[in-house]
Tab-separated table of C-alpha atoms in Angstrom:
chain	number	residue	atom	x	y	z
A	156	UNK	CA	33.981	28.507	-117.104
A	157	UNK	CA	30.848	27.675	-115.142
A	158	UNK	CA	30.776	29.101	-111.634
A	159	UNK	CA	30.514	26.386	-108.932
A	160	UNK	CA	27.920	28.334	-106.886
A	161	UNK	CA	24.959	30.320	-108.169
A	162	UNK	CA	22.360	32.309	-106.250
A	163	UNK	CA	18.825	30.916	-106.368
A	164	UNK	CA	16.972	32.366	-103.329
A	165	UNK	CA	17.037	35.293	-100.921
A	166	UNK	CA	15.713	35.026	-97.364
A	167	UNK	CA	14.671	38.008	-95.269
A	168	UNK	CA	12.667	38.577	-92.083
A	169	UNK	CA	8.994	39.458	-92.464
A	170	UNK	CA	8.359	42.257	-91.711
A	171	UNK	CA	11.811	43.828	-92.130
A	172	UNK	CA	13.273	45.188	-88.878
A	173	UNK	CA	15.942	47.887	-88.851
A	174	UNK	CA	19.207	46.854	-87.157
A	175	UNK	CA	17.888	43.348	-86.490
A	176	UNK	CA	21.179	41.778	-87.627
A	177	UNK	CA	19.232	39.031	-89.361
A	178	UNK	CA	21.675	36.524	-90.804
A	179	UNK	CA	24.271	36.875	-88.043
A	180	UNK	CA	24.305	33.061	-87.931
A	181	UNK	CA	23.056	30.394	-90.343
A	182	UNK	CA	22.897	26.602	-90.280
A	183	UNK	CA	20.990	23.791	-91.997
A	184	UNK	CA	20.539	20.138	-91.186
A	185	UNK	CA	22.356	17.460	-93.163
A	186	UNK	CA	19.558	16.597	-95.591
A	187	UNK	CA	18.940	20.329	-96.226
A	188	UNK	CA	15.317	19.945	-95.147
A	189	UNK	CA	15.522	22.589	-92.415
A	190	UNK	CA	17.449	25.800	-91.831
A	191	UNK	CA	17.976	28.141	-88.882
A	192	UNK	CA	18.814	31.853	-89.206
A	193	UNK	CA	19.786	33.976	-86.216
A	194	UNK	CA	18.492	37.502	-85.685
A	195	UNK	CA	20.126	38.717	-82.436
A	196	UNK	CA	19.311	42.402	-82.789
A	197	UNK	CA	21.467	45.038	-81.158
A	198	UNK	CA	22.151	46.130	-77.596
A	199	UNK	CA	19.593	44.645	-75.206
A	200	UNK	CA	17.375	43.101	-77.918
A	201	UNK	CA	16.358	39.577	-76.871
A	202	UNK	CA	16.911	38.129	-80.348
A	203	UNK	CA	15.153	35.288	-82.173
A	204	UNK	CA	15.809	32.340	-84.465
A	205	UNK	CA	13.925	32.168	-87.768
A	206	UNK	CA	13.235	28.584	-88.829
A	207	UNK	CA	12.669	27.415	-92.395
A	208	UNK	CA	11.639	24.215	-94.128
A	209	UNK	CA	12.247	23.128	-97.692
A	210	UNK	CA	9.236	23.185	-100.018
A	211	UNK	CA	8.419	20.899	-102.934
A	212	UNK	CA	10.310	23.182	-105.350
A	213	UNK	CA	13.419	22.971	-103.107
A	214	UNK	CA	13.157	26.572	-101.880
A	215	UNK	CA	13.002	27.449	-98.200
A	216	UNK	CA	9.713	28.718	-96.773
A	217	UNK	CA	9.160	30.358	-93.398
A	218	UNK	CA	8.239	28.164	-90.468
A	219	UNK	CA	8.104	29.482	-86.893
A	220	UNK	CA	10.164	31.955	-84.888
A	221	UNK	CA	11.956	30.653	-81.800
A	222	UNK	CA	12.528	32.807	-78.732
A	223	UNK	CA	14.506	32.128	-75.585
A	224	UNK	CA	12.031	32.910	-72.822
A	225	UNK	CA	14.471	33.530	-69.987
A	226	UNK	CA	14.874	36.676	-67.921
A	227	UNK	CA	17.497	39.151	-69.195
A	228	UNK	CA	17.997	37.311	-72.511
A	229	UNK	CA	19.933	39.383	-75.047
A	230	UNK	CA	21.462	38.511	-78.405
A	231	UNK	CA	19.762	35.137	-78.949
A	232	UNK	CA	20.702	34.032	-82.464
A	233	UNK	CA	24.226	35.465	-82.403
A	234	UNK	CA	25.424	31.899	-83.054
A	235	UNK	CA	23.606	28.797	-84.264
A	236	UNK	CA	24.440	25.270	-85.373
A	237	UNK	CA	22.455	22.246	-86.487
A	238	UNK	CA	23.740	18.731	-85.846
A	239	UNK	CA	22.259	16.067	-88.112
A	240	UNK	CA	18.451	16.170	-88.282
A	241	UNK	CA	17.149	16.690	-84.767
A	242	UNK	CA	19.339	18.765	-82.420
A	243	UNK	CA	20.684	22.296	-82.653
A	244	UNK	CA	21.910	25.071	-80.369
A	245	UNK	CA	21.948	28.850	-80.410
A	246	UNK	CA	23.805	31.325	-78.219
A	247	UNK	CA	22.685	34.541	-76.557
A	248	UNK	CA	26.070	35.850	-75.364
A	249	UNK	CA	24.813	39.342	-74.449
A	250	UNK	CA	22.416	38.019	-71.796
A	251	UNK	CA	22.823	39.418	-68.305
A	252	UNK	CA	24.237	37.375	-65.440
A	253	UNK	CA	23.631	37.489	-61.695
A	254	UNK	CA	23.450	41.074	-60.501
A	255	UNK	CA	22.652	42.157	-64.088
A	256	UNK	CA	26.306	41.960	-65.139
A	257	UNK	CA	26.603	42.489	-68.899
A	258	UNK	CA	27.405	39.854	-71.508
A	259	UNK	CA	27.369	36.801	-69.268
A	260	UNK	CA	25.471	34.634	-71.726
A	261	UNK	CA	22.862	31.908	-72.280
A	262	UNK	CA	22.354	29.122	-74.795
A	263	UNK	CA	19.172	27.453	-75.966
A	264	UNK	CA	19.194	23.802	-77.040
A	265	UNK	CA	16.870	23.384	-80.045
A	266	UNK	CA	14.986	20.161	-80.776
A	267	UNK	CA	13.262	19.460	-84.093
A	268	UNK	CA	10.466	16.940	-83.657
A	269	UNK	CA	10.823	14.433	-86.527
A	270	UNK	CA	7.145	13.481	-86.155
A	271	UNK	CA	5.896	17.062	-86.506
A	272	UNK	CA	4.209	18.596	-89.506
A	273	UNK	CA	0.707	17.225	-89.003
A	274	UNK	CA	-2.493	19.082	-88.127
A	275	UNK	CA	-2.275	17.873	-84.525
A	276	UNK	CA	1.482	18.430	-84.219
A	277	UNK	CA	2.336	21.350	-86.516
A	278	UNK	CA	5.292	22.859	-84.644
A	279	UNK	CA	8.539	20.981	-85.298
A	280	UNK	CA	10.770	23.137	-83.082
A	281	UNK	CA	11.014	23.747	-79.354
A	282	UNK	CA	13.671	25.099	-77.000
A	283	UNK	CA	14.417	21.902	-75.108
A	284	UNK	CA	16.919	23.230	-72.591
A	285	UNK	CA	18.298	26.521	-71.280
A	286	UNK	CA	22.034	26.506	-70.545
A	287	UNK	CA	24.032	28.956	-68.475
A	288	UNK	CA	27.760	28.832	-67.860
A	289	UNK	CA	28.487	25.615	-65.902
A	290	UNK	CA	30.980	27.275	-63.567
A	291	UNK	CA	28.635	28.975	-61.082
A	292	UNK	CA	31.417	31.263	-59.884
A	293	UNK	CA	31.337	32.890	-63.342
A	294	UNK	CA	27.581	33.653	-63.327
A	295	UNK	CA	28.251	37.069	-61.799
A	296	UNK	CA	31.229	37.899	-64.042
A	297	UNK	CA	30.771	40.416	-66.871
A	298	UNK	CA	31.860	39.853	-70.476
A	299	UNK	CA	32.094	36.058	-70.288
A	300	UNK	CA	30.039	35.869	-73.537
A	301	UNK	CA	28.936	32.274	-72.997
A	302	UNK	CA	27.313	31.219	-76.286
A	303	UNK	CA	29.381	33.467	-78.550
A	304	UNK	CA	30.156	30.398	-80.684
A	305	UNK	CA	28.470	26.975	-80.779
A	306	UNK	CA	28.893	23.627	-82.535
A	307	UNK	CA	27.028	20.304	-82.574
A	308	UNK	CA	28.651	17.086	-83.779
A	309	UNK	CA	27.114	15.407	-86.821
A	310	UNK	CA	26.075	12.382	-84.759
A	311	UNK	CA	24.430	14.814	-82.303
A	312	UNK	CA	26.151	13.241	-79.299
A	313	UNK	CA	28.388	16.237	-78.534
A	314	UNK	CA	27.931	19.977	-78.257
A	315	UNK	CA	30.487	22.731	-77.719
A	316	UNK	CA	29.880	26.273	-76.457
A	317	UNK	CA	32.470	29.029	-76.516
A	318	UNK	CA	32.980	31.662	-73.829
A	319	UNK	CA	35.754	33.823	-75.326
A	320	UNK	CA	35.636	36.336	-72.498
A	321	UNK	CA	37.291	33.751	-70.253
A	322	UNK	CA	39.116	31.867	-73.052
A	323	UNK	CA	37.075	28.703	-72.510
A	324	UNK	CA	35.090	26.159	-74.550
A	325	UNK	CA	32.589	23.972	-72.685
A	326	UNK	CA	31.863	20.450	-73.983
A	327	UNK	CA	28.534	18.689	-73.392
A	328	UNK	CA	27.577	15.066	-74.011
A	329	UNK	CA	23.982	14.071	-74.736
A	330	UNK	CA	22.422	11.818	-72.124
A	331	UNK	CA	19.277	10.190	-73.469
A	332	UNK	CA	16.317	10.226	-71.100
A	333	UNK	CA	15.697	7.183	-68.928
A	334	UNK	CA	13.162	6.697	-66.184
A	335	UNK	CA	14.726	7.543	-62.815
A	336	UNK	CA	13.028	6.683	-59.553
A	337	UNK	CA	13.831	6.322	-55.881
A	338	UNK	CA	11.758	5.337	-52.865
A	339	UNK	CA	12.345	5.714	-49.137
A	340	UNK	CA	10.437	4.910	-45.966
A	341	UNK	CA	11.747	7.263	-43.269
A	342	UNK	CA	12.121	6.202	-39.651
A	343	UNK	CA	11.888	9.805	-38.439
A	344	UNK	CA	10.493	13.103	-39.760
A	345	UNK	CA	12.070	13.762	-43.187
A	346	UNK	CA	12.755	17.471	-43.757
A	347	UNK	CA	14.963	16.895	-46.808
A	348	UNK	CA	15.803	14.122	-49.239
A	349	UNK	CA	19.074	13.901	-51.183
A	350	UNK	CA	18.316	12.524	-54.670
A	351	UNK	CA	21.462	13.106	-56.767
A	352	UNK	CA	22.798	9.555	-56.363
A	353	UNK	CA	19.708	8.167	-58.116
A	354	UNK	CA	18.106	11.046	-60.061
A	355	UNK	CA	19.656	13.800	-62.169
A	356	UNK	CA	17.545	16.713	-63.384
A	357	UNK	CA	17.989	20.010	-65.219
A	358	UNK	CA	15.150	21.832	-63.453
A	359	UNK	CA	12.824	21.218	-60.539
A	360	UNK	CA	9.745	20.773	-62.752
A	361	UNK	CA	11.123	17.437	-63.980
A	362	UNK	CA	10.311	15.792	-60.637
A	363	UNK	CA	7.138	14.056	-59.477
A	364	UNK	CA	7.151	13.599	-55.713
A	365	UNK	CA	4.630	11.307	-53.997
A	366	UNK	CA	3.974	10.649	-50.305
A	367	UNK	CA	1.745	7.634	-49.640
A	368	UNK	CA	0.635	7.759	-53.327
A	369	UNK	CA	-0.402	11.424	-53.062
A	370	UNK	CA	1.250	13.763	-55.591
A	371	UNK	CA	2.919	16.771	-53.947
A	372	UNK	CA	2.978	20.273	-55.445
A	373	UNK	CA	6.258	22.038	-56.190
A	374	UNK	CA	6.469	25.363	-54.373
A	375	UNK	CA	3.725	24.362	-51.935
A	376	UNK	CA	4.661	20.998	-50.475
A	377	UNK	CA	8.345	21.066	-51.366
A	378	UNK	CA	11.129	23.007	-53.069
A	379	UNK	CA	14.379	21.853	-54.655
A	380	UNK	CA	17.840	23.102	-53.750
A	381	UNK	CA	19.612	25.425	-56.181
A	382	UNK	CA	22.076	22.692	-57.154
A	383	UNK	CA	19.115	20.357	-57.902
A	384	UNK	CA	20.372	17.629	-55.583
A	385	UNK	CA	17.956	17.799	-52.650
A	386	UNK	CA	14.199	17.943	-52.089
A	387	UNK	CA	13.238	20.252	-49.205
A	388	UNK	CA	9.812	19.477	-47.751
A	389	UNK	CA	7.920	22.644	-46.804
A	390	UNK	CA	4.354	21.460	-46.323
A	391	UNK	CA	3.413	18.339	-44.395
A	392	UNK	CA	6.763	16.695	-43.676
A	393	UNK	CA	6.905	12.926	-44.281
A	394	UNK	CA	7.314	11.033	-41.036
A	395	UNK	CA	8.078	7.523	-39.789
A	396	UNK	CA	6.293	4.850	-41.827
A	397	UNK	CA	5.354	7.107	-44.757
A	398	UNK	CA	6.211	5.912	-48.248
A	399	UNK	CA	8.052	8.565	-50.301
A	400	UNK	CA	8.486	7.986	-54.041
A	401	UNK	CA	10.300	10.307	-56.475
């Protein structure tokens, strides 16, 4: 009787790394064109994702290595999942939380650029978003293990991240980017501007703030509150009659 599955290729990290735990997680996209292999390492190792693409003879060849460039990352690649063709996610559940508590956890959202593969755009993969546990009260709790398990729906509209240390799964829905703007003309000095009713961001660098058509500089002219809802002007504060555009 013919066996339903036969081995045709072996993948391994180059160069080999002792105790790298390469292969801790594996996923491929639906048309089998791309594959992701997690290599979380051990202990405090940051971990990486090895990416592969299918060659003309249908074997996988090495592409790039993805890292999660966040402070105190540990165990990136412990879990990984591809959705359809474009979006994936990988967990780093050993990452430290606030106060360096152990095993709090991160996740990196992976985006594969469908237009990549040319001389001017050779890199098809980027880490599009860094996720920490949504419940901020848990950021200083040890052994949450946010990112221990991950899943992306086949239509790439939904993503799920497990945190078994607190017996919780977090669900995320994809919100496609749209242009978001707001404008105000203050009638008095404006030390802060609440933006969350009109603009939602994941990090402060996503904002462009203008006063009277002049672009302000983040960290010099303004900062953004930790909950990303309010602009705090720190340089020249807009005053009555100025035109503020975000």
